[in-house]
């Protein structure tokens, strides 16, 4: 693959790269091996699109969704379940660079060092789940997302196609294709065959992941590396790294708008490609040995703390087939099976564990000064709520939805991918949010959860997405208005709760912003939870993405440190009995009593004996309170430093029947893992170099020019004008001086 070259342009007023170097206190002739960024900035990833490197990219693939009622289950609908329910336009010419040949380097001042880089190709998907009871509402939604197919440097699967297999989910087998398709094409008792492709798909398409129709780098593909891998500026005359393709180099200047610091990463094509791959990169995503095991709601005893999918079985993929006994022997047939999809993510900085698609339940940070020496588990669970915050609330006339008994079994894994810089997986579907997606991206020191919310109107109490922490492990919570932090002790500091309906007195459990405790918008507002001692800290920032998100401005902060709030699911301080049921349910109460009897309570214990008294609100003598057993302090599932985003009065964000994004809410939450020796404010404690919130609020800016050139390309506006203006004058002087010296030599 040839790469087009540009004629070098003489230094002039727009010499962005040289100017940025001058501002950073370096010059092409001066070697500076020091790291250009602080630790917080170095933890940030840098993600370029192909469009930012015009010499390497060509036009991207595109297409249109199949018009409604395709993808619906209404009369006249085709009941298609496919992530490709659309028609791709003829593929544009593949004129870009070969993604397998991309390598990344930094210059130390004396030598080149190769650093990890990852190319992830993207193309439009067309999501349709005509199997769902709500398929009539959603139709088909277009989404630009990743090619999950493996390549030279990354592994992956387009998991939603794995609808075959007796005991384990798998692709169709080319050797037994006819038999596989026939089994999956038989209607189950709910009327939906598992194999129900769109008009353009063939049986052979279900034997593998779909690849980007443009095999070379195109405008919407992504190239990712770590800001911490940036180095010094190499002189324009410096020879490229050995083995790279002549004339292929690209200089990426990464600037910190808050300090003026600039670092450089160099991209070169190399016939053998990068030396980094899925095996030796920064992130490992390891799927459980049982990840592909088929299960259904009947795998769990009724009321089990681990029960999944016990509600709303009409939603979701509704895949029919067999379920096995764990030894490879089919024991029964079901109309609603799903794979377990458990996985663990590990980096040098953190470890995360998920037992399913929505069931994210462990998170640990490495000890200070160590590598992969993880501290205690900080997270109880990621929690999602629709319509009301707790099953005890009387606010909603519709009901209560959560991550465990609702969304876990009524969604599917769209795909997963892991390379040297990041691991990605995307979940598709959440009850009546048929085409809601959650994309999880895991980097070296941070992760990102992106939510594309495509739902019908959800009246009060709207939607919640939050993280709940383990009792006794989380220590301090910080936000913009509480820079000194508040204790995580199960006693609310935020008083923005309406726990009962005025006058009537019915339980409500509605969370509203408390302006004395936090800002009133959750957008680009940092927050942090720190563990006790050296357990580590995690800093968070939420941001909206895309123009369609502007139609919903009711994204407010959610914070609740309340050991007495029983919100229906969770693992700590105790596993929630009968997940999803109210605390007044007889089975729920019996489950609590049984747990405490098994953990030291007297055999005569009754539910009425359980007392929630966190922080000694009953003002007992300190010694008396300290001696009380936990069932007289924090006996319920509880909510310790639960924090996140609350969407009030969610409008219709399902895009109607348009087939393209019109009004969907598109937002993402960043989280940074921070080793520390004691609880510390890392989101605005006064040191700009230790402020992780700036990575989202005032992000790093990347600018690309061909290697050896110093003139800016046409995408200069990516670097804020406030930074560029003072650089122009410096660039003129520095560039002219360098040119004169070269002529004299």
XYZ file of C-alpha atoms in Angstrom:
745
model
C 0.000 0.000 0.000
C 1.559 3.255 -1.059
C 1.177 6.371 1.022
C 0.808 9.739 -0.650
C 3.476 12.275 0.272
C 3.407 16.024 0.655
C 6.071 18.462 -0.460
C 7.795 19.999 2.577
C 6.699 23.575 3.184
C 9.076 26.256 4.502
C 8.608 27.477 8.035
C 6.114 30.319 8.314
C 3.644 31.938 10.667
C 1.640 28.726 11.066
C 4.423 26.412 12.193
C 2.409 24.700 14.894
C 4.800 21.885 15.729
C 7.880 24.088 16.137
C 5.866 26.661 18.020
C 4.485 24.116 20.429
C 8.025 22.873 21.005
C 9.226 26.365 21.823
C 6.410 26.897 24.287
C 7.333 23.641 25.986
C 10.899 24.829 26.467
C 12.501 22.614 23.817
C 13.715 23.028 20.252
C 14.505 20.727 17.337
C 18.166 20.876 18.279
C 17.694 20.426 22.008
C 17.212 16.929 23.377
C 14.734 16.639 26.247
C 14.134 13.110 27.469
C 11.910 14.210 30.370
C 8.287 13.093 30.273
C 6.258 15.950 28.788
C 3.136 15.369 30.895
C 2.199 15.004 34.530
C 1.034 11.623 35.770
C -2.624 12.588 35.458
C -2.219 13.765 31.857
C -0.046 10.793 31.003
C -2.834 8.456 32.104
C -5.119 9.843 29.382
C -5.427 7.990 26.086
C -5.161 9.804 22.755
C -7.537 8.632 20.036
C -7.123 9.913 16.484
C -9.492 9.318 13.608
C -8.334 8.459 10.134
C -9.644 11.837 9.001
C -6.882 13.497 11.045
C -4.259 11.728 8.932
C -5.372 12.441 5.351
C -2.194 10.949 3.904
C -3.142 7.603 5.439
C -6.914 7.468 5.038
C -9.632 7.354 2.446
C -13.424 7.695 2.461
C -15.366 5.564 4.960
C -18.095 3.024 4.321
C -21.707 4.099 4.769
C -25.203 2.762 4.337
C -28.858 3.145 5.270
C -31.114 1.271 7.663
C -33.869 -0.900 6.251
C -37.032 1.214 6.554
C -39.608 0.614 9.254
C -41.479 -1.688 9.928
C -38.463 -3.902 9.260
C -36.882 -4.883 12.560
C -40.225 -4.725 14.354
C -42.660 -7.374 15.526
C -45.807 -5.483 14.641
C -48.189 -6.521 11.878
C -46.232 -6.116 8.666
C -42.900 -6.282 10.487
C -40.354 -8.951 9.604
C -39.218 -9.787 13.180
C -35.580 -9.491 12.088
C -32.923 -9.712 14.781
C -29.725 -8.458 13.220
C -27.042 -5.862 13.863
C -26.797 -5.355 10.084
C -30.412 -4.641 9.146
C -29.473 -2.172 6.452
C -27.894 -1.771 3.066
C -24.274 -0.751 2.758
C -23.452 1.609 -0.072
C -20.883 0.366 -2.586
C -17.566 0.367 -0.773
C -15.398 3.383 -1.633
C -11.923 2.680 -2.983
C -9.469 1.332 -0.408
C -6.823 4.018 -0.801
C -5.707 4.309 2.819
C -2.825 2.707 4.643
C -2.769 -0.906 5.773
C -3.873 -0.911 9.450
C -1.636 -3.919 10.155
C 1.434 -1.843 9.250
C 0.918 1.002 11.738
C 3.621 1.417 14.373
C 4.168 4.161 16.997
C 7.385 5.650 18.352
C 8.725 8.264 20.712
C 11.993 10.186 20.470
C 14.112 10.396 23.626
C 16.498 12.991 22.225
C 19.024 10.341 21.214
C 17.068 7.279 20.096
C 13.712 5.945 18.908
C 11.624 3.721 21.196
C 8.605 1.831 19.909
C 5.397 2.229 21.951
C 2.018 0.462 21.783
C -0.539 1.636 19.234
C -3.894 0.205 18.213
C -5.965 0.619 15.068
C -9.675 -0.124 15.452
C -11.734 -0.035 12.289
C -15.313 1.220 12.385
C -18.311 1.089 10.106
C -22.096 1.568 10.434
C -24.225 -1.076 12.129
C -27.997 -1.196 11.843
C -29.441 -2.568 15.079
C -32.796 -4.310 14.936
C -34.367 -6.687 17.457
C -37.749 -7.727 16.155
C -37.797 -10.493 18.790
C -38.464 -8.069 21.623
C -41.935 -7.199 22.825
C -40.866 -3.609 22.254
C -39.557 -4.227 18.756
C -42.641 -2.459 17.418
C -41.364 0.767 18.981
C -37.681 0.662 18.160
C -37.378 -0.575 14.602
C -33.801 -0.175 13.348
C -31.127 2.216 14.644
C -27.932 3.178 12.844
C -24.761 3.264 14.954
C -21.132 3.756 14.007
C -19.209 1.160 15.981
C -16.301 -1.256 15.783
C -15.346 -4.100 13.517
C -15.100 -6.915 16.060
C -13.191 -9.182 13.695
C -9.696 -10.203 14.853
C -6.663 -8.897 12.997
C -2.893 -9.167 13.168
C -2.654 -7.222 16.433
C -6.031 -7.753 18.131
C -8.485 -10.504 19.005
C -12.262 -10.236 18.955
C -15.679 -11.662 18.171
C -18.947 -10.302 16.824
C -20.678 -12.060 19.672
C -24.350 -11.474 18.850
C -23.996 -13.863 15.887
C -23.086 -16.722 18.222
C -26.638 -18.088 18.393
C -25.690 -21.709 17.670
C -24.423 -24.620 19.760
C -26.063 -27.071 22.142
C -24.259 -26.120 25.342
C -21.956 -23.249 24.353
C -22.672 -20.234 22.198
C -20.736 -20.329 18.936
C -20.790 -19.186 15.340
C -22.327 -21.412 12.718
C -19.876 -24.107 11.651
C -19.034 -23.989 7.960
C -18.792 -27.787 7.951
C -22.314 -28.217 9.345
C -23.801 -24.952 8.141
C -27.048 -26.400 6.806
C -27.748 -28.274 10.043
C -26.869 -25.297 12.260
C -29.098 -22.910 10.334
C -31.943 -25.412 10.289
C -31.873 -25.834 14.080
C -31.763 -22.104 14.691
C -34.522 -21.441 12.156
C -37.182 -23.441 13.992
C -39.796 -21.309 15.721
C -39.755 -21.574 19.481
C -42.845 -21.315 21.665
C -42.606 -17.532 21.574
C -42.742 -17.558 17.776
C -39.196 -16.346 17.122
C -36.542 -18.440 15.414
C -33.061 -17.665 16.705
C -31.827 -17.295 13.145
C -33.826 -14.392 11.710
C -31.382 -12.432 9.544
C -31.902 -9.291 7.537
C -32.603 -9.542 3.830
C -28.979 -9.049 2.831
C -27.428 -11.635 5.141
C -26.525 -15.181 4.173
C -25.965 -18.251 6.368
C -22.232 -17.956 5.725
C -22.268 -14.487 7.335
C -22.948 -16.217 10.657
C -19.697 -18.186 10.586
C -17.531 -15.143 11.354
C -17.467 -11.475 12.276
C -18.231 -8.887 9.618
C -15.190 -6.858 8.611
C -15.032 -3.195 7.656
C -16.092 -2.938 3.992
C -13.068 -0.663 3.567
C -10.110 -2.882 4.572
C -7.618 -0.004 4.706
C -7.642 2.949 7.098
C -10.564 5.241 6.390
C -11.882 8.491 7.835
C -13.835 7.003 10.776
C -11.299 4.402 11.905
C -9.494 5.085 15.191
C -5.795 5.031 16.119
C -5.168 4.955 19.879
C -2.080 5.357 22.064
C -1.278 6.594 25.571
C -0.387 10.240 26.223
C 2.190 8.962 28.704
C 4.093 7.428 25.790
C 4.777 10.828 24.238
C 8.384 11.998 24.061
C 10.464 14.857 22.722
C 10.374 16.589 19.363
C 12.700 15.042 16.796
C 14.571 17.299 14.403
C 13.026 17.370 10.910
C 16.251 15.854 9.568
C 16.272 12.954 12.045
C 16.245 9.623 10.218
C 13.033 7.605 10.832
C 13.164 4.393 12.857
C 14.885 1.508 11.112
C 12.608 -0.762 9.138
C 9.833 1.784 8.613
C 8.519 2.744 5.208
C 10.220 5.872 3.796
C 7.905 8.863 3.502
C 5.183 7.294 5.652
C 5.837 9.111 8.948
C 3.314 11.271 10.811
C 4.139 13.593 13.717
C 1.446 13.785 16.381
C 1.826 16.808 18.666
C -0.198 16.373 21.854
C -0.774 19.607 23.786
C -2.044 20.252 27.291
C -4.128 23.464 27.032
C -3.860 24.111 30.772
C -0.057 24.143 31.053
C 1.283 24.478 27.522
C 3.143 21.176 27.807
C 3.543 19.358 24.504
C 4.609 15.802 23.803
C 5.161 13.951 20.545
C 4.306 10.520 19.266
C 5.388 9.453 15.790
C 3.431 7.096 13.596
C 5.207 5.171 10.849
C 4.164 2.370 8.570
C 6.295 -0.719 8.874
C 5.873 -3.825 6.692
C 5.992 -6.081 9.755
C 3.729 -3.785 11.751
C 3.912 -2.914 15.429
C 5.737 -5.272 17.757
C 2.838 -4.903 20.210
C -0.279 -7.038 20.028
C -3.097 -8.428 22.174
C -0.665 -10.624 24.115
C 1.941 -8.034 25.130
C -0.031 -4.792 25.333
C -1.306 -2.702 28.214
C -4.689 -4.390 28.736
C -5.839 -7.981 29.033
C -9.516 -8.879 28.723
C -9.886 -12.517 29.748
C -13.223 -14.167 29.169
C -14.320 -16.727 31.748
C -14.048 -20.409 30.891
C -17.850 -20.450 31.193
C -18.415 -17.205 29.255
C -20.083 -18.986 26.323
C -22.177 -21.372 28.437
C -25.886 -21.194 27.598
C -28.128 -20.496 30.624
C -31.602 -19.119 31.244
C -33.664 -17.812 34.149
C -34.361 -21.342 35.377
C -30.678 -21.977 36.074
C -31.229 -20.156 39.369
C -33.385 -21.017 42.334
C -36.287 -18.659 42.762
C -35.162 -15.836 45.007
C -31.456 -16.673 44.715
C -29.133 -13.739 45.283
C -27.568 -14.599 41.897
C -30.842 -14.936 39.994
C -30.783 -13.371 36.546
C -33.569 -12.515 34.158
C -36.479 -13.289 36.447
C -38.552 -10.453 34.970
C -39.803 -9.289 31.581
C -38.921 -12.365 29.536
C -40.700 -10.908 26.506
C -37.925 -8.375 26.065
C -34.460 -9.121 24.752
C -33.065 -11.466 22.092
C -35.461 -14.341 22.923
C -33.131 -17.037 21.619
C -34.449 -20.582 21.630
C -32.367 -23.716 22.065
C -30.938 -26.081 24.650
C -29.445 -25.538 28.086
C -26.959 -28.043 29.480
C -25.991 -29.397 32.886
C -22.422 -28.107 32.900
C -20.914 -31.339 31.609
C -21.930 -30.887 27.984
C -25.213 -32.777 28.190
C -28.382 -30.991 27.080
C -31.005 -31.170 29.823
C -33.867 -29.055 28.479
C -34.984 -26.622 25.842
C -35.770 -22.985 26.454
C -37.146 -20.040 24.532
C -34.928 -17.454 26.227
C -31.329 -18.607 26.612
C -28.302 -16.349 26.957
C -24.541 -16.849 27.478
C -22.912 -15.961 30.787
C -20.373 -13.540 29.233
C -18.239 -13.206 32.365
C -14.807 -11.603 32.014
C -11.889 -10.031 33.878
C -9.894 -6.981 32.780
C -6.389 -6.521 34.150
C -3.761 -3.834 33.654
C -0.740 -2.831 35.715
C -2.989 -0.269 37.407
C -6.376 -1.933 38.063
C -8.440 -5.110 37.942
C -12.134 -5.306 37.050
C -14.497 -8.261 37.169
C -17.880 -8.702 35.484
C -20.044 -11.816 35.690
C -22.142 -10.760 32.731
C -22.990 -7.895 30.440
C -24.494 -5.482 32.963
C -23.209 -7.263 36.091
C -19.958 -5.373 36.775
C -19.131 -6.119 40.393
C -15.433 -5.885 41.346
C -12.810 -3.165 40.934
C -9.379 -2.918 42.578
C -6.489 -0.455 42.250
C -2.855 -1.511 42.530
C -0.897 -0.535 45.628
C 1.269 2.624 45.353
C 4.661 2.002 43.790
C 3.699 -1.498 42.652
C 2.557 -3.193 39.453
C -0.586 -5.353 39.448
C -0.441 -5.724 43.236
C -4.114 -5.010 43.618
C -5.671 -3.652 46.782
C -9.096 -4.555 48.175
C -12.225 -4.641 46.050
C -13.732 -1.150 46.125
C -16.907 -1.722 44.114
C -20.069 -3.407 45.277
C -21.584 -3.137 41.811
C -22.465 -0.981 38.847
C -26.180 -0.303 39.172
C -28.790 0.750 36.649
C -32.327 1.813 37.449
C -35.356 2.726 35.358
C -38.625 4.320 36.517
C -37.670 4.402 40.197
C -34.571 4.313 42.361
C -35.709 1.509 44.652
C -38.335 -1.239 44.392
C -39.812 0.237 47.584
C -40.656 3.502 45.824
C -44.236 4.343 44.902
C -43.286 6.970 42.318
C -43.630 4.870 39.186
C -46.892 3.344 37.980
C -44.902 1.152 35.586
C -42.590 -0.724 37.928
C -38.926 -1.095 38.771
C -36.095 -2.171 36.493
C -32.525 -2.988 37.446
C -29.289 -4.393 36.069
C -29.754 -7.906 37.451
C -33.260 -9.291 37.078
C -34.122 -7.139 34.067
C -31.325 -5.949 31.816
C -28.804 -8.765 32.254
C -30.909 -11.384 30.454
C -32.730 -9.001 28.158
C -29.627 -7.708 26.425
C -26.865 -9.345 24.460
C -23.178 -8.879 23.792
C -22.787 -7.145 20.444
C -19.063 -7.792 20.282
C -15.706 -7.577 22.030
C -12.198 -6.695 20.977
C -8.790 -6.492 22.671
C -5.562 -5.070 21.318
C -2.313 -3.648 22.700
C -3.762 -0.289 23.880
C -7.365 -0.993 24.812
C -10.054 -3.632 25.198
C -13.613 -2.917 24.097
C -16.925 -4.669 24.488
C -20.412 -3.476 23.618
C -23.721 -4.558 25.149
C -26.911 -4.321 23.081
C -30.371 -4.057 24.629
C -31.961 -3.337 28.021
C -35.617 -4.357 28.404
C -37.833 -1.925 26.459
C -34.694 -0.046 25.471
C -34.363 -2.584 22.693
C -31.516 -0.786 20.937
C -29.869 0.842 23.942
C -26.134 0.144 23.840
C -23.360 0.362 26.422
C -19.782 0.405 25.111
C -17.067 -0.323 27.667
C -13.515 0.689 26.733
C -10.612 -0.301 28.988
C -7.255 1.484 28.765
C -4.035 1.194 30.733
C -5.128 3.436 33.626
C -8.703 4.371 32.806
C -11.957 3.002 31.471
C -14.934 4.567 29.704
C -18.599 3.546 29.723
C -20.530 5.043 26.837
C -24.328 4.850 26.853
C -26.465 5.392 23.778
C -29.910 5.729 25.320
C -32.663 4.926 22.827
C -35.870 4.605 24.832
C -39.479 5.674 25.047
C -40.337 8.475 27.505
C -39.588 7.379 31.072
C -41.590 9.468 33.534
C -40.380 10.226 37.034
C -38.149 8.858 38.415
C -36.309 8.473 35.083
C -33.010 6.618 34.728
C -30.095 6.136 37.133
C -26.610 4.885 36.380
C -24.375 4.630 39.427
C -21.526 2.891 41.241
C -22.061 1.440 44.707
C -19.080 0.812 47.026
C -18.184 -1.802 49.585
C -18.767 -0.966 53.211
C -15.596 -0.289 55.180
C -13.384 -0.030 52.087
C -14.449 3.310 50.606
C -13.368 6.200 52.829
C -13.873 9.642 51.237
C -16.042 11.162 48.517
C -14.942 14.378 46.742
C -16.657 16.677 44.262
C -16.345 20.267 43.080
C -18.169 21.720 46.077
C -16.612 19.333 48.595
C -12.862 19.552 47.890
C -12.046 18.391 51.434
C -14.269 15.368 50.955
C -16.985 13.801 53.081
C -16.818 10.502 54.935
C -18.264 7.366 53.357
C -20.075 5.944 56.362
C -23.593 5.117 55.227
C -24.962 8.428 56.526
C -26.118 10.956 53.932
C -24.263 14.251 53.549
C -26.258 15.111 50.425
C -29.811 15.954 51.564
C -31.340 15.986 48.078
C -33.641 13.063 48.728
C -37.409 12.868 48.730
C -38.114 9.603 50.510
C -41.853 9.980 50.943
C -44.723 11.611 49.095
C -45.793 14.821 50.864
C -49.014 14.490 52.886
C -49.749 10.940 51.678
C -46.513 9.628 53.144
C -46.030 6.850 50.598
C -42.373 5.881 50.055
C -40.831 7.771 47.136
C -37.015 7.520 47.117
C -36.477 10.223 44.512
C -33.034 11.811 44.330
C -32.763 15.486 43.368
C -29.723 17.812 43.279
C -28.650 19.333 46.569
C -27.042 22.678 45.580
C -25.284 22.903 48.939
C -23.516 19.610 48.247
C -22.918 19.462 44.501
C -23.404 21.175 41.168
C -26.828 20.832 39.595
C -25.563 19.287 36.356
C -23.634 16.032 36.127
C -22.048 16.978 32.797
C -18.266 17.563 32.946
C -18.296 17.693 36.731
C -15.594 15.560 38.346
C -16.119 13.359 41.394
C -13.939 10.874 43.245
C -14.145 8.058 45.761
C -11.021 7.174 47.747
C -10.491 3.935 49.600
C -9.123 3.627 53.099
C -5.361 3.881 53.515
C -3.579 2.748 50.375
C -6.628 1.055 48.796
C -6.509 3.557 45.933
C -8.890 6.113 44.480
C -11.132 6.348 41.437
C -11.947 9.659 39.735
C -14.964 10.038 37.435
C -16.246 12.554 34.870
C -19.398 12.288 32.738
C -19.726 13.987 29.356
C -22.364 14.163 26.640
C -21.501 13.116 23.097
C -23.141 14.099 19.850
C -25.583 16.834 18.903
C -28.671 14.709 19.599
C -27.913 14.693 23.340
C -28.667 18.411 23.584
C -32.378 17.642 23.528
C -32.152 16.259 27.084
C -30.673 18.627 29.644
C -32.010 16.872 32.747
C -28.812 14.985 33.557
C -28.174 15.718 37.233
C -25.696 14.326 39.777
C -26.730 11.385 41.888
C -25.161 10.813 45.287
C -26.454 8.750 48.155
C -24.469 7.451 51.110
C -27.301 5.629 52.819
C -26.899 2.264 54.523
C -30.641 2.187 55.119
C -31.638 2.489 51.466
C -32.478 -0.985 50.195
C -32.368 -0.423 46.445
C -33.074 -3.986 45.383
C -29.759 -5.412 44.161
C -26.145 -5.675 45.275
C -23.554 -7.810 47.016
C -22.363 -5.711 49.966
C -22.621 -5.461 52.962
C -24.685 -8.586 52.266
C -26.033 -10.147 49.065
C -29.532 -8.830 48.396
C -32.167 -11.516 49.023
C -34.730 -11.808 46.214
C -33.159 -9.219 43.899
C -35.600 -6.731 42.456
C -38.336 -7.335 45.016
C -39.371 -4.750 47.599
C -38.074 -4.908 51.143
C -41.640 -5.537 52.330
C -41.762 -8.796 50.369
C -42.005 -11.749 52.768
C -39.315 -13.663 50.895
C -36.940 -10.686 51.012
C -37.387 -10.302 54.748
C -36.955 -14.023 55.326
C -33.745 -13.890 53.277
C -32.290 -11.159 55.481
C -33.158 -13.078 58.636
C -31.654 -16.285 57.267
C -28.436 -14.507 56.328
C -27.894 -12.981 59.757
C -28.749 -16.217 61.542
C -26.024 -17.840 59.470
C -23.619 -15.035 60.447
C -23.847 -14.936 64.228
C -27.344 -13.667 65.049
C -29.391 -15.645 67.604
C -31.766 -18.321 66.268
C -34.705 -16.339 67.628
C -33.932 -13.365 65.340
C -36.891 -11.793 63.512
C -36.988 -9.176 60.781
C -38.151 -6.634 63.336
C -34.905 -7.125 65.236
C -32.850 -5.763 62.342
C -31.920 -2.165 63.086
C -30.333 0.247 60.607
C -28.232 2.692 62.629
C -25.166 3.747 60.615
C -22.938 6.313 62.234
C -24.728 5.903 65.584
C -27.691 8.091 64.728
C -29.363 6.746 67.893
C -26.599 8.398 69.965
C -25.633 5.349 71.974
C -22.479 5.562 74.103
C -19.512 5.039 71.803
C -18.395 1.837 73.499
C -21.913 0.423 73.397
C -22.320 1.268 69.723
C -18.932 -0.199 68.805
C -19.893 -3.491 70.436
C -23.143 -3.850 68.496
C -23.289 -6.599 65.847
C -23.722 -5.523 62.221
C -27.352 -6.613 62.197
C -27.976 -3.781 64.640
C -26.055 -1.223 62.530
C -26.114 -1.977 58.808
C -28.282 -5.067 58.262
C -29.529 -4.335 54.741
C -27.983 -4.266 51.301
C -27.479 -0.512 51.575
C -26.008 2.140 49.340
C -22.500 3.272 50.283
C -21.324 6.335 48.363
C -23.592 5.504 45.425
C -22.835 8.096 42.776
C -23.432 8.711 39.099
C -25.984 10.360 36.834
C -29.743 10.674 37.179
C -31.755 11.438 34.051
C -35.006 13.093 35.067
C -38.122 12.854 32.918
C -36.405 11.066 30.055
C -37.880 12.206 26.769
C -38.446 9.992 23.745
C -34.890 9.235 22.672
C -35.575 6.247 20.442
C -35.119 8.091 17.112
C -38.640 7.099 16.094
C -38.686 5.259 12.773
C -35.960 7.446 11.265
C -33.243 4.777 11.319
C -30.591 7.420 12.104
C -29.735 9.281 15.332
C -32.303 12.032 15.822
C -32.914 12.489 19.540
C -30.954 9.737 21.311
C -29.065 10.611 24.497
C -25.401 9.782 24.010
C -23.094 10.163 27.002
C -20.056 8.542 28.533
C -18.427 8.303 31.944
C -14.642 8.240 32.354
C -13.001 6.606 35.359
C -9.327 6.860 36.368
C -7.597 4.413 38.725
C -5.185 6.245 41.050
C -2.775 4.537 43.459
C -2.312 6.536 46.665
C -0.923 6.163 50.168
C -3.890 7.899 51.800
C -7.186 9.496 50.668
C -6.335 12.514 48.507
C -8.300 14.897 46.284
C -7.263 14.155 42.669
C -9.972 16.181 40.891
C -9.266 19.754 41.931
C -7.212 19.891 45.069
C -5.208 22.871 43.833
C -2.507 21.171 41.756
C -3.370 21.382 38.055
C -0.870 18.601 37.358
C -2.787 16.200 39.612
C -6.282 17.030 38.398
C -7.733 14.022 36.611
C -10.959 15.886 35.893
C -9.141 18.058 33.356
C -8.649 15.032 31.105
C -12.334 15.372 30.222
C -13.209 18.975 31.063
C -10.145 20.398 29.267
C -8.802 17.444 27.285
C -5.478 17.094 25.559
C -5.429 18.295 21.962
C -3.761 16.300 19.193
C -2.512 17.718 15.891
C -0.951 15.711 13.065
C 1.489 16.709 10.305
C 3.579 14.500 8.010
C 6.958 13.685 9.524
C 9.652 16.175 8.526
C 7.138 18.913 7.712
C 6.409 21.855 9.953
C 3.387 23.485 8.327
C -0.029 22.742 9.821
C -2.524 20.633 7.951
C -6.112 21.728 7.357
C -7.385 20.472 10.715
C -5.677 23.169 12.814
C -8.904 24.040 14.728
C -8.428 20.864 16.754
C -5.813 22.790 18.741
C -7.604 25.572 20.668
C -7.105 29.028 19.223
C -6.036 30.241 22.650
C -2.987 27.988 22.376
C -2.226 28.673 18.729
C -2.132 32.481 18.839
C 1.007 32.835 20.981
C 2.650 30.031 19.024
C 2.541 31.738 15.659
C 5.033 34.447 16.602
C 7.392 31.961 18.210
C 7.148 29.702 15.180
C 8.048 32.452 12.762
C 11.284 33.271 14.606
C 12.235 29.656 15.319
C 11.434 28.420 11.829
C 13.275 31.247 10.072
C 16.384 30.783 12.224
C 16.452 27.046 11.527
C 16.062 27.619 7.779
C 18.948 30.155 7.712
C 21.248 27.798 9.594
C 20.415 24.996 7.181
C 21.171 27.188 4.130
C 24.451 28.340 5.680
C 25.476 24.749 6.355
